[in-house]
PDB file of C-alpha atoms (C1' of nucleotides) in Angstrom:
ATOM      1  CA  MET A 225      19.157-120.353 -66.895  1.00  0.00           C
ATOM      2  CA  PHE A 226      16.140-119.194 -68.788  1.00  0.00           C
ATOM      3  CA  CYS A 227      15.129-116.949 -65.923  1.00  0.00           C
ATOM      4  CA  ARG A 228      16.822-113.643 -65.523  1.00  0.00           C
ATOM      5  CA  ARG A 229      17.544-114.114 -61.828  1.00  0.00           C
ATOM      6  CA  PRO A 230      18.287-117.745 -61.021  1.00  0.00           C
ATOM      7  CA  ARG A 231      19.970-116.704 -57.761  1.00  0.00           C
ATOM      8  CA  GLY A 232      19.036-119.106 -55.008  1.00  0.00           C
ATOM      9  CA  LEU A 233      16.692-121.140 -57.161  1.00  0.00           C
ATOM     10  CA  ARG A 234      16.487-124.866 -56.575  1.00  0.00           C
ATOM     11  CA  ILE A 235      15.539-127.465 -59.171  1.00  0.00           C
ATOM     12  CA  GLY A 236      11.783-127.393 -58.586  1.00  0.00           C
ATOM     13  CA  LEU A 237      11.668-123.650 -58.577  1.00  0.00           C
ATOM     14  CA  ALA A 238      13.834-123.553 -61.676  1.00  0.00           C
ATOM     15  CA  LEU A 239      11.384-125.819 -63.498  1.00  0.00           C
ATOM     16  CA  LEU A 240       8.495-123.615 -62.380  1.00  0.00           C
ATOM     17  CA  CYS A 241      10.435-120.650 -63.615  1.00  0.00           C
ATOM     18  CA  LEU A 242      10.934-122.434 -66.932  1.00  0.00           C
ATOM     19  CA  ALA A 243       7.217-123.152 -67.223  1.00  0.00           C
ATOM     20  CA  LEU A 244       6.318-119.552 -66.504  1.00  0.00           C
ATOM     21  CA  ALA A 245       8.923-118.094 -68.842  1.00  0.00           C
ATOM     22  CA  PRO A 246       7.396-115.693 -71.350  1.00  0.00           C
ATOM     23  CA  ASP A 247       7.079-116.785 -74.968  1.00  0.00           C
ATOM     24  CA  ARG A 248       9.956-114.605 -75.999  1.00  0.00           C
ATOM     25  CA  ALA A 249      12.288-116.473 -73.679  1.00  0.00           C
ATOM     26  CA  TRP A 250      11.135-119.784 -75.161  1.00  0.00           C
ATOM     27  CA  GLY A 251      11.653-118.426 -78.633  1.00  0.00           C
ATOM     28  CA  GLN A 252      15.140-117.248 -77.727  1.00  0.00           C
ATOM     29  CA  ALA A 253      16.021-120.585 -76.213  1.00  0.00           C
ATOM     30  CA  ALA A 254      14.839-122.384 -79.326  1.00  0.00           C
ATOM     31  CA  ALA A 255      16.821-120.089 -81.606  1.00  0.00           C
ATOM     32  CA  CYS A 256      19.827-120.450 -79.359  1.00  0.00           C
ATOM     33  CA  ALA A 257      19.710-124.223 -79.474  1.00  0.00           C
ATOM     34  CA  ALA A 258      20.479-124.230 -83.197  1.00  0.00           C
ATOM     35  CA  PHE A 259      24.061-123.237 -82.338  1.00  0.00           C
ATOM     36  CA  GLY A 260      24.579-126.554 -80.551  1.00  0.00           C
ATOM     37  CA  VAL A 261      25.363-129.965 -82.069  1.00  0.00           C
ATOM     38  CA  GLY A 262      22.073-131.826 -82.498  1.00  0.00           C
ATOM     39  CA  GLY A 263      20.216-128.756 -81.261  1.00  0.00           C
ATOM     40  CA  VAL A 264      21.732-129.139 -77.793  1.00  0.00           C
ATOM     41  CA  LEU A 265      23.701-126.289 -76.248  1.00  0.00           C
ATOM     42  CA  PRO A 266      26.734-126.837 -73.995  1.00  0.00           C
ATOM     43  CA  THR A 267      26.066-127.965 -70.436  1.00  0.00           C
ATOM     44  CA  LEU A 268      27.931-127.433 -67.181  1.00  0.00           C
ATOM     45  CA  ALA A 269      29.387-130.607 -65.711  1.00  0.00           C
ATOM     46  CA  ARG A 270      30.530-128.680 -62.640  1.00  0.00           C
ATOM     47  CA  PRO A 271      27.557-127.378 -60.635  1.00  0.00           C
ATOM     48  CA  ALA A 272      29.553-124.555 -59.039  1.00  0.00           C
ATOM     49  CA  LEU A 273      29.853-122.915 -62.449  1.00  0.00           C
ATOM     50  CA  ALA A 274      26.082-122.574 -62.746  1.00  0.00           C
ATOM     51  CA  VAL A 275      25.557-119.892 -60.129  1.00  0.00           C
ATOM     52  CA  ARG A 276      24.439-116.501 -61.440  1.00  0.00           C
ATOM     53  CA  THR A 277      24.515-117.563 -65.083  1.00  0.00           C
ATOM     54  CA  HIS A 278      22.462-116.056 -67.883  1.00  0.00           C
ATOM     55  CA  LEU A 279      21.860-117.576 -71.302  1.00  0.00           C
ATOM     56  CA  LEU A 280      22.017-114.900 -73.968  1.00  0.00           C
ATOM     57  CA  CYS A 281      21.068-115.395 -77.599  1.00  0.00           C
ATOM     58  CA  ASN A 282      22.628-113.448 -80.438  1.00  0.00           C
ATOM     59  CA  ARG A 283      22.357-113.505 -84.217  1.00  0.00           C
ATOM     60  CA  ALA A 284      25.361-115.746 -84.729  1.00  0.00           C
ATOM     61  CA  TYR A 285      26.191-117.229 -81.335  1.00  0.00           C
ATOM     62  CA  ALA A 286      24.781-118.139 -77.938  1.00  0.00           C
ATOM     63  CA  VAL A 287      26.665-117.348 -74.752  1.00  0.00           C
ATOM     64  CA  LEU A 288      26.345-118.367 -71.136  1.00  0.00           C
ATOM     65  CA  ALA A 289      27.390-115.337 -69.079  1.00  0.00           C
ATOM     66  CA  SER A 290      28.473-115.688 -65.459  1.00  0.00           C
ATOM     67  CA  GLY A 291      27.967-113.062 -62.785  1.00  0.00           C
ATOM     68  CA  VAL A 292      30.780-114.683 -60.801  1.00  0.00           C
ATOM     69  CA  SER A 293      33.459-114.309 -63.481  1.00  0.00           C
ATOM     70  CA  ARG A 294      31.637-111.317 -65.058  1.00  0.00           C
ATOM     71  CA  GLY A 295      32.165-112.847 -68.453  1.00  0.00           C
ATOM     72  CA  PRO A 296      31.312-115.803 -70.670  1.00  0.00           C
ATOM     73  CA  LEU A 297      31.619-119.426 -69.551  1.00  0.00           C
ATOM     74  CA  TRP A 298      31.114-120.575 -73.136  1.00  0.00           C
ATOM     75  CA  SER A 299      30.169-119.082 -76.504  1.00  0.00           C
ATOM     76  CA  ALA A 300      28.656-121.460 -79.076  1.00  0.00           C
ATOM     77  CA  GLU A 301      28.566-120.981 -82.844  1.00  0.00           C
ATOM     78  CA  HIS A 302      27.598-122.992 -85.900  1.00  0.00           C
ATOM     79  CA  LEU A 303      30.072-121.715 -88.455  1.00  0.00           C
ATOM     80  CA  THR A 304      29.377-122.381 -92.132  1.00  0.00           C
ATOM     81  CA  ALA A 305      31.639-122.001 -95.151  1.00  0.00           C
ATOM     82  CA  ALA A 306      29.207-119.428 -96.512  1.00  0.00           C
ATOM     83  CA  ALA A 307      29.450-117.356 -93.339  1.00  0.00           C
ATOM     84  CA  VAL A 308      33.243-117.419 -93.528  1.00  0.00           C
ATOM     85  CA  GLU A 309      33.098-116.235 -97.142  1.00  0.00           C
ATOM     86  CA  ALA A 310      30.780-113.388 -96.200  1.00  0.00           C
ATOM     87  CA  ALA A 311      32.908-112.482 -93.175  1.00  0.00           C
ATOM     88  CA  ARG A 312      36.004-112.253 -95.361  1.00  0.00           C
ATOM     89  CA  SER A 313      34.658-109.312 -97.292  1.00  0.00           C
ATOM     90  CA  LEU A 314      33.388-107.498 -94.212  1.00  0.00           C
ATOM     91  CA  PRO A 315      35.554-104.791 -92.642  1.00  0.00           C
ATOM     92  CA  ARG A 316      36.580-105.803 -89.134  1.00  0.00           C
ATOM     93  CA  ARG A 317      35.200-103.274 -86.752  1.00  0.00           C
ATOM     94  CA  GLY A 318      33.022-103.038 -83.686  1.00  0.00           C
ATOM     95  CA  VAL A 319      32.593-101.215 -80.422  1.00  0.00           C
ATOM     96  CA  PHE A 320      33.197-102.963 -77.121  1.00  0.00           C
ATOM     97  CA  ALA A 321      30.224-102.413 -74.845  1.00  0.00           C
ATOM     98  CA  ALA A 322      28.757-103.707 -71.599  1.00  0.00           C
ATOM     99  CA  ASP A 323      25.883-106.109 -72.199  1.00  0.00           C
ATOM    100  CA  GLN A 324      22.813-104.264 -70.947  1.00  0.00           C
ATOM    101  CA  ARG A 325      20.772-107.454 -70.905  1.00  0.00           C
ATOM    102  CA  LEU A 326      22.686-108.445 -67.773  1.00  0.00           C
ATOM    103  CA  PRO A 327      22.076-106.885 -64.359  1.00  0.00           C
ATOM    104  CA  PRO A 328      24.890-104.475 -63.390  1.00  0.00           C
ATOM    105  CA  SER A 329      25.902-106.791 -60.540  1.00  0.00           C
ATOM    106  CA  ASP A 330      26.627-109.596 -63.000  1.00  0.00           C
ATOM    107  CA  ARG A 331      28.315-107.884 -65.929  1.00  0.00           C
ATOM    108  CA  ALA A 332      31.675-106.453 -66.934  1.00  0.00           C
ATOM    109  CA  GLU A 333      32.014-102.773 -67.756  1.00  0.00           C
ATOM    110  CA  ILE A 334      34.393-101.094 -70.191  1.00  0.00           C
ATOM    111  CA  GLU A 335      36.233 -99.481 -67.270  1.00  0.00           C
ATOM    112  CA  ASP A 336      37.092-102.913 -65.840  1.00  0.00           C
ATOM    113  CA  PHE A 337      39.389-103.570 -68.796  1.00  0.00           C
ATOM    114  CA  ARG A 338      40.921-100.114 -69.058  1.00  0.00           C
ATOM    115  CA  ARG A 339      44.647-100.160 -68.254  1.00  0.00           C
ATOM    116  CA  SER A 340      44.296-103.690 -66.908  1.00  0.00           C
ATOM    117  CA  GLY A 341      47.248-104.963 -68.930  1.00  0.00           C
ATOM    118  CA  TYR A 342      44.974-107.431 -70.717  1.00  0.00           C
ATOM    119  CA  ASP A 343      43.402-107.417 -74.153  1.00  0.00           C
ATOM    120  CA  ARG A 344      39.667-107.763 -74.519  1.00  0.00           C
ATOM    121  CA  GLY A 345      39.657-111.258 -75.995  1.00  0.00           C
ATOM    122  CA  HIS A 346      36.712-112.462 -78.049  1.00  0.00           C
ATOM    123  CA  MET A 347      35.339-115.944 -77.405  1.00  0.00           C
ATOM    124  CA  ALA A 348      33.086-116.124 -80.480  1.00  0.00           C
ATOM    125  CA  PRO A 349      35.496-114.310 -82.858  1.00  0.00           C
ATOM    126  CA  SER A 350      34.499-111.133 -84.658  1.00  0.00           C
ATOM    127  CA  GLY A 351      36.216-112.610 -87.720  1.00  0.00           C
ATOM    128  CA  ASP A 352      33.531-115.310 -87.929  1.00  0.00           C
ATOM    129  CA  MET A 353      30.678-112.839 -88.238  1.00  0.00           C
ATOM    130  CA  ALA A 354      29.014-112.514 -91.613  1.00  0.00           C
ATOM    131  CA  ASP A 355      27.311-109.129 -91.231  1.00  0.00           C
ATOM    132  CA  ASP A 356      27.683-105.880 -89.319  1.00  0.00           C
ATOM    133  CA  ALA A 357      24.965-106.576 -86.773  1.00  0.00           C
ATOM    134  CA  ALA A 358      26.346-109.997 -85.893  1.00  0.00           C
ATOM    135  CA  GLN A 359      29.842-108.605 -85.705  1.00  0.00           C
ATOM    136  CA  GLN A 360      28.801-105.832 -83.358  1.00  0.00           C
ATOM    137  CA  GLU A 361      27.198-108.404 -81.052  1.00  0.00           C
ATOM    138  CA  SER A 362      30.524-110.221 -80.803  1.00  0.00           C
ATOM    139  CA  PHE A 363      31.954-107.084 -79.161  1.00  0.00           C
ATOM    140  CA  LEU A 364      29.540-107.279 -76.206  1.00  0.00           C
ATOM    141  CA  LEU A 365      31.517-107.853 -73.035  1.00  0.00           C
ATOM    142  CA  SER A 366      29.378-110.925 -72.315  1.00  0.00           C
ATOM    143  CA  ASN A 367      31.519-112.514 -75.071  1.00  0.00           C
ATOM    144  CA  ILE A 368      34.853-111.134 -73.828  1.00  0.00           C
ATOM    145  CA  VAL A 369      37.480-112.230 -71.304  1.00  0.00           C
ATOM    146  CA  PRO A 370      40.770-110.615 -70.225  1.00  0.00           C
ATOM    147  CA  GLN A 371      43.375-112.209 -72.469  1.00  0.00           C
ATOM    148  CA  ALA A 372      47.143-111.753 -72.628  1.00  0.00           C
ATOM    149  CA  GLY A 373      47.996-109.593 -75.630  1.00  0.00           C
ATOM    150  CA  ASP A 374      50.644-111.955 -76.997  1.00  0.00           C
ATOM    151  CA  LEU A 375      48.094-114.763 -76.907  1.00  0.00           C
ATOM    152  CA  ASN A 376      45.166-112.795 -78.326  1.00  0.00           C
ATOM    153  CA  ARG A 377      47.114-111.274 -81.195  1.00  0.00           C
ATOM    154  CA  GLY A 378      49.441-114.243 -81.643  1.00  0.00           C
ATOM    155  CA  ILE A 379      48.684-117.937 -81.634  1.00  0.00           C
ATOM    156  CA  TRP A 380      45.031-117.471 -80.620  1.00  0.00           C
ATOM    157  CA  ALA A 381      44.411-115.402 -83.743  1.00  0.00           C
ATOM    158  CA  GLY A 382      46.167-118.171 -85.671  1.00  0.00           C
ATOM    159  CA  ILE A 383      43.806-120.767 -84.192  1.00  0.00           C
ATOM    160  CA  GLU A 384      40.769-118.697 -85.145  1.00  0.00           C
ATOM    161  CA  GLU A 385      42.045-118.415 -88.697  1.00  0.00           C
ATOM    162  CA  ALA A 386      42.871-122.108 -88.932  1.00  0.00           C
ATOM    163  CA  VAL A 387      39.368-122.979 -87.728  1.00  0.00           C
ATOM    164  CA  ARG A 388      37.768-120.693 -90.309  1.00  0.00           C
ATOM    165  CA  ASN A 389      39.833-122.360 -93.019  1.00  0.00           C
ATOM    166  CA  LEU A 390      38.658-125.745 -91.772  1.00  0.00           C
ATOM    167  CA  ALA A 391      35.036-124.585 -91.947  1.00  0.00           C
ATOM    168  CA  ARG A 392      35.582-123.460 -95.536  1.00  0.00           C
ATOM    169  CA  ARG A 393      37.124-126.789 -96.438  1.00  0.00           C
ATOM    170  CA  ASP A 394      34.662-129.119 -94.683  1.00  0.00           C
ATOM    171  CA  GLY A 395      31.477-127.075 -95.069  1.00  0.00           C
ATOM    172  CA  ASP A 396      30.502-126.304 -91.493  1.00  0.00           C
ATOM    173  CA  LEU A 397      31.698-126.618 -87.899  1.00  0.00           C
ATOM    174  CA  TYR A 398      30.243-126.386 -84.429  1.00  0.00           C
ATOM    175  CA  ILE A 399      32.545-124.287 -82.247  1.00  0.00           C
ATOM    176  CA  VAL A 400      32.405-123.637 -78.519  1.00  0.00           C
ATOM    177  CA  THR A 401      34.918-121.242 -76.967  1.00  0.00           C
ATOM    178  CA  GLY A 402      35.460-120.340 -73.338  1.00  0.00           C
ATOM    179  CA  PRO A 403      37.756-119.620 -70.407  1.00  0.00           C
ATOM    180  CA  ALA A 404      39.101-121.940 -67.702  1.00  0.00           C
ATOM    181  CA  PHE A 405      39.742-120.718 -64.179  1.00  0.00           C
ATOM    182  CA  HIS A 406      42.279-122.488 -62.015  1.00  0.00           C
ATOM    183  CA  ALA A 407      41.438-121.842 -58.346  1.00  0.00           C
ATOM    184  CA  ARG A 408      45.151-122.002 -57.610  1.00  0.00           C
ATOM    185  CA  ASP A 409      45.893-118.727 -59.371  1.00  0.00           C
ATOM    186  CA  LEU A 410      42.899-116.466 -59.684  1.00  0.00           C
ATOM    187  CA  SER A 411      43.041-112.742 -60.214  1.00  0.00           C
ATOM    188  CA  ARG A 412      40.589-110.039 -61.109  1.00  0.00           C
ATOM    189  CA  ILE A 413      40.728-106.852 -63.108  1.00  0.00           C
ATOM    190  CA  GLY A 414      38.639-103.813 -62.339  1.00  0.00           C
ATOM    191  CA  GLY A 415      37.854-105.479 -59.027  1.00  0.00           C
ATOM    192  CA  HIS A 416      35.241-107.617 -60.769  1.00  0.00           C
ATOM    193  CA  VAL A 417      36.283-109.508 -63.868  1.00  0.00           C
ATOM    194  CA  LEU A 418      38.038-112.836 -63.336  1.00  0.00           C
ATOM    195  CA  VAL A 419      41.145-113.452 -65.443  1.00  0.00           C
ATOM    196  CA  PRO A 420      41.108-116.945 -66.974  1.00  0.00           C
ATOM    197  CA  THR A 421      44.160-119.152 -66.545  1.00  0.00           C
ATOM    198  CA  SER A 422      43.465-120.637 -69.963  1.00  0.00           C
ATOM    199  CA  THR A 423      41.195-120.116 -72.908  1.00  0.00           C
ATOM    200  CA  TRP A 424      39.972-123.058 -74.979  1.00  0.00           C
ATOM    201  CA  LYS A 425      38.172-123.667 -78.243  1.00  0.00           C
ATOM    202  CA  ALA A 426      36.277-126.902 -78.896  1.00  0.00           C
ATOM    203  CA  VAL A 427      35.537-127.845 -82.518  1.00  0.00           C
ATOM    204  CA  TYR A 428      33.181-130.498 -83.882  1.00  0.00           C
ATOM    205  CA  ASP A 429      33.572-131.311 -87.568  1.00  0.00           C
ATOM    206  CA  PRO A 430      30.407-133.069 -88.835  1.00  0.00           C
ATOM    207  CA  ALA A 431      32.016-133.965 -92.156  1.00  0.00           C
ATOM    208  CA  ARG A 432      34.635-136.070 -90.405  1.00  0.00           C
ATOM    209  CA  ASN A 433      32.588-136.808 -87.266  1.00  0.00           C
ATOM    210  CA  GLY A 434      35.452-135.779 -85.013  1.00  0.00           C
ATOM    211  CA  ALA A 435      36.006-133.283 -82.238  1.00  0.00           C
ATOM    212  CA  GLY A 436      38.995-131.753 -80.487  1.00  0.00           C
ATOM    213  CA  VAL A 437      39.899-128.859 -78.235  1.00  0.00           C
ATOM    214  CA  TYR A 438      42.621-126.223 -78.396  1.00  0.00           C
ATOM    215  CA  VAL A 439      43.775-125.067 -74.944  1.00  0.00           C
ATOM    216  CA  CYS A 440      45.995-122.020 -74.470  1.00  0.00           C
ATOM    217  CA  ARG A 441      47.695-120.723 -71.348  1.00  0.00           C
ATOM    218  CA  ASN A 442      46.532-117.168 -70.786  1.00  0.00           C
ATOM    219  CA  ARG A 443      49.771-115.575 -69.667  1.00  0.00           C
ATOM    220  CA  ALA A 444      52.033-112.827 -70.866  1.00  0.00           C
ATOM    221  CA  VAL A 445      55.335-114.672 -70.949  1.00  0.00           C
ATOM    222  CA  ARG A 446      54.845-117.869 -72.888  1.00  0.00           C
ATOM    223  CA  PRO A 447      51.242-118.282 -74.047  1.00  0.00           C
ATOM    224  CA  THR A 448      51.548-121.754 -75.542  1.00  0.00           C
ATOM    225  CA  CYS A 449      48.673-123.894 -76.760  1.00  0.00           C
ATOM    226  CA  ASN A 450      48.037-127.613 -77.101  1.00  0.00           C
ATOM    227  CA  GLU A 451      45.235-129.967 -78.043  1.00  0.00           C
ATOM    228  CA  VAL A 452      43.144-132.196 -75.786  1.00  0.00           C
ATOM    229  CA  THR A 453      40.070-134.399 -76.164  1.00  0.00           C
ATOM    230  CA  VAL A 454      36.544-133.235 -75.374  1.00  0.00           C
ATOM    231  CA  ASP A 455      36.583-135.693 -72.456  1.00  0.00           C
ATOM    232  CA  THR A 456      39.569-133.936 -70.968  1.00  0.00           C
ATOM    233  CA  LEU A 457      37.882-130.548 -71.324  1.00  0.00           C
ATOM    234  CA  ILE A 458      34.780-131.836 -69.534  1.00  0.00           C
ATOM    235  CA  ARG A 459      36.784-133.369 -66.711  1.00  0.00           C
ATOM    236  CA  VAL A 460      39.142-130.453 -66.191  1.00  0.00           C
ATOM    237  CA  VAL A 461      37.059-127.391 -66.991  1.00  0.00           C
ATOM    238  CA  GLY A 462      33.566-128.691 -66.268  1.00  0.00           C
ATOM    239  CA  VAL A 463      31.953-127.612 -69.546  1.00  0.00           C
ATOM    240  CA  ASP A 464      30.552-130.166 -71.993  1.00  0.00           C
ATOM    241  CA  PRO A 465      30.599-128.293 -75.310  1.00  0.00           C
ATOM    242  CA  PHE A 466      28.753-131.010 -77.265  1.00  0.00           C
ATOM    243  CA  PRO A 467      26.413-132.987 -74.968  1.00  0.00           C
ATOM    244  CA  ALA A 468      24.695-134.657 -77.932  1.00  0.00           C
ATOM    245  CA  LEU A 469      27.870-136.296 -79.218  1.00  0.00           C
ATOM    246  CA  PRO A 470      28.443-140.015 -78.513  1.00  0.00           C
ATOM    247  CA  ASP A 471      31.005-140.791 -75.827  1.00  0.00           C
ATOM    248  CA  ALA A 472      33.306-142.426 -78.356  1.00  0.00           C
ATOM    249  CA  VAL A 473      33.648-139.167 -80.291  1.00  0.00           C
ATOM    250  CA  LYS A 474      34.318-137.212 -77.121  1.00  0.00           C
ATOM    251  CA  ALA A 475      36.993-139.658 -76.017  1.00  0.00           C
ATOM    252  CA  ALA A 476      38.788-139.953 -79.356  1.00  0.00           C
ATOM    253  CA  ARG A 477      41.782-137.905 -80.318  1.00  0.00           C
ATOM    254  CA  PHE A 478      41.122-135.807 -83.391  1.00  0.00           C
ATOM    255  CA  ASP A 479      43.698-133.807 -85.302  1.00  0.00           C
ATOM    256  CA  LEU A 480      42.779-130.167 -85.620  1.00  0.00           C
ATOM    257  CA  PRO A 481      44.693-127.929 -88.010  1.00  0.00           C
ATOM    258  CA  HIS A 482      47.727-126.277 -86.493  1.00  0.00           C
ATOM    259  CA  PRO A 483      47.521-122.508 -86.213  1.00  0.00           C
ATOM    260  CA  ASP A 484      49.753-120.422 -88.388  1.00  0.00           C
ATOM    261  CA  ALA A 485      52.919-119.869 -86.406  1.00  0.00           C
ATOM    262  CA  GLY A 486      52.779-116.522 -84.699  1.00  0.00           C
ATOM    263  CA  PRO A 487      55.773-114.217 -84.271  1.00  0.00           C
ATOM    264  CA  ALA A 488      58.806-116.279 -83.269  1.00  0.00           C
ATOM    265  CA  GLU A 489      58.787-116.589 -79.508  1.00  0.00           C
ATOM    266  CA  ARG A 490      61.967-115.492 -77.899  1.00  0.00           C
ATOM    267  CA  ARG A 491      63.464-117.650 -75.239  1.00  0.00           C
ATOM    268  CA  THR A 492      62.909-116.510 -71.676  1.00  0.00           C
ATOM    269  CA  ARG A 493      65.164-117.113 -68.706  1.00  0.00           C
ATOM    270  CA  ARG A 494      62.516-119.381 -67.223  1.00  0.00           C
ATOM    271  CA  GLN A 495      62.449-121.401 -70.402  1.00  0.00           C
ATOM    272  CA  MET A 496      66.241-121.732 -70.390  1.00  0.00           C
ATOM    273  CA  ARG A 497      66.125-123.061 -66.855  1.00  0.00           C
ATOM    274  CA  GLU A 498      63.516-125.587 -67.937  1.00  0.00           C
ATOM    275  CA  ILE A 499      65.731-126.730 -70.794  1.00  0.00           C
ATOM    276  CA  GLU A 500      68.678-127.102 -68.425  1.00  0.00           C
ATOM    277  CA  ARG A 501      66.573-129.139 -66.046  1.00  0.00           C
ATOM    278  CA  LEU A 502      65.431-131.463 -68.815  1.00  0.00           C
ATOM    279  CA  TRP A 503      69.032-131.793 -69.992  1.00  0.00           C
ATOM    280  CA  ARG A 504      70.226-132.742 -66.498  1.00  0.00           C
ATOM    281  CA  ARG A 505      67.506-135.352 -66.228  1.00  0.00           C
ATOM    282  CA  TRP A 506      68.517-136.735 -69.604  1.00  0.00           C
ATOM    283  CA  LEU A 507      72.157-137.057 -68.480  1.00  0.00           C
ATOM    284  CA  LYS A 508      71.131-138.853 -65.300  1.00  0.00           C
ATOM    285  CA  GLY A 509      69.513-141.557 -67.376  1.00  0.00           C
TER     286      GLY A 509
ATOM    287  C1'  DC B 141      40.990-129.239 -61.748  1.00  0.00           C
ATOM    288  C1'  DG B 142      44.068-132.329 -59.368  1.00  0.00           C
ATOM    289  C1'  DG B 143      48.323-134.859 -59.307  1.00  0.00           C
ATOM    290  C1'  DC B 144      53.158-134.967 -59.909  1.00  0.00           C
ATOM    291  C1'  DA B 145      57.668-132.940 -60.351  1.00  0.00           C
ATOM    292  C1'  DC B 146      60.783-129.655 -59.274  1.00  0.00           C
ATOM    293  C1'  DG B 147      62.984-125.284 -57.174  1.00  0.00           C
ATOM    294  C1'  DT B 148      63.438-122.224 -53.228  1.00  0.00           C
ATOM    295  C1'  DC B 149      64.058-121.197 -48.622  1.00  0.00           C
ATOM    296  C1'  DA B 150      63.923-121.142 -43.650  1.00  0.00           C
ATOM    297  C1'  DG B 151      64.698-123.838 -39.770  1.00  0.00           C
ATOM    298  C1'  DT B 152      66.856-127.361 -37.784  1.00  0.00           C
TER     299       DT B 152
ATOM    300  C1'  DA C 177      73.408-131.454 -45.227  1.00  0.00           C
ATOM    301  C1'  DC C 178      68.635-132.786 -44.358  1.00  0.00           C
ATOM    302  C1'  DT C 179      63.730-131.628 -44.088  1.00  0.00           C
ATOM    303  C1'  DG C 180      59.145-129.954 -44.957  1.00  0.00           C
ATOM    304  C1'  DA C 181      56.264-126.122 -46.431  1.00  0.00           C
ATOM    305  C1'  DC C 182      55.333-123.604 -50.187  1.00  0.00           C
ATOM    306  C1'  DG C 183      55.214-121.866 -54.882  1.00  0.00           C
ATOM    307  C1'  DT C 184      55.019-122.773 -59.672  1.00  0.00           C
ATOM    308  C1'  DG C 185      54.923-125.374 -64.147  1.00  0.00           C
ATOM    309  C1'  DC C 186      53.331-129.239 -66.823  1.00  0.00           C
ATOM    310  C1'  DC C 187      50.066-132.628 -68.195  1.00  0.00           C
ATOM    311  C1'  DG C 188      45.715-134.918 -69.445  1.00  0.00           C
TER     312       DG C 188
END
DNA sequence: CGGCACGTCAGT
DNA sequence: ACTGACGTGCCG
């Protein structure tokens, strides 16, 4: 992970690579670690996810970029109330750009998203960033996945806002955001960039010593969200957002604030059929 | 992701 | 009318 090209490396070689890493890489890793609970960044519980990954450190978040999905697997932040205050008075702007730290074979390009039908969805949100430089870094495509517009601009935006409000109220939060890919229905845009089936946001609240995860279906028609435990995220997605947390905290349900209701969702034909089906089952007993 | 439930449809 | 393969949605 610390090496630029982990392709084909086995454990021993990876350790060697770690030992030989230049000072700058060590420094980056150390700075990065501060974004994780207890100084520990997220880990991958599913080994298949680890191929062609690159750990990238930014001013306000760390991200693990995948050359397979050509996007982030997780973005980790430590969001403070002070940062939220500063972000509030900062104009929201930035320029989407390919992340030149990644080799061309492992990164998304602007053209991949053009006319794809998907929004460029931030993992670490631009609205969390307290200064211009940090905000610009959030627009790097290593922090971006293809996201359904109604999700990105609807309930997902509401979740981001609700989480910022929680950070203001409780002082600080550790937040890890990422995509989930269901092998059953994978698609790509631009021939390269994998479209996630869901996007999720894990939140640890030190003030209340609790953690929970928002999970949203990344689809155009009915992009609904729900909450699950950290345990469920680890089992299903294969990312442990908070490895340093005790098992009891990961297993416990924890109420996260509900997002502000987005624009009223209109009822689709599919949804009507579902309602009819449930109604029939109810009548049967 | 995997497991279950359900709907569709083609072939008996 | 029955059956199994297949697709799709939901859930944790």
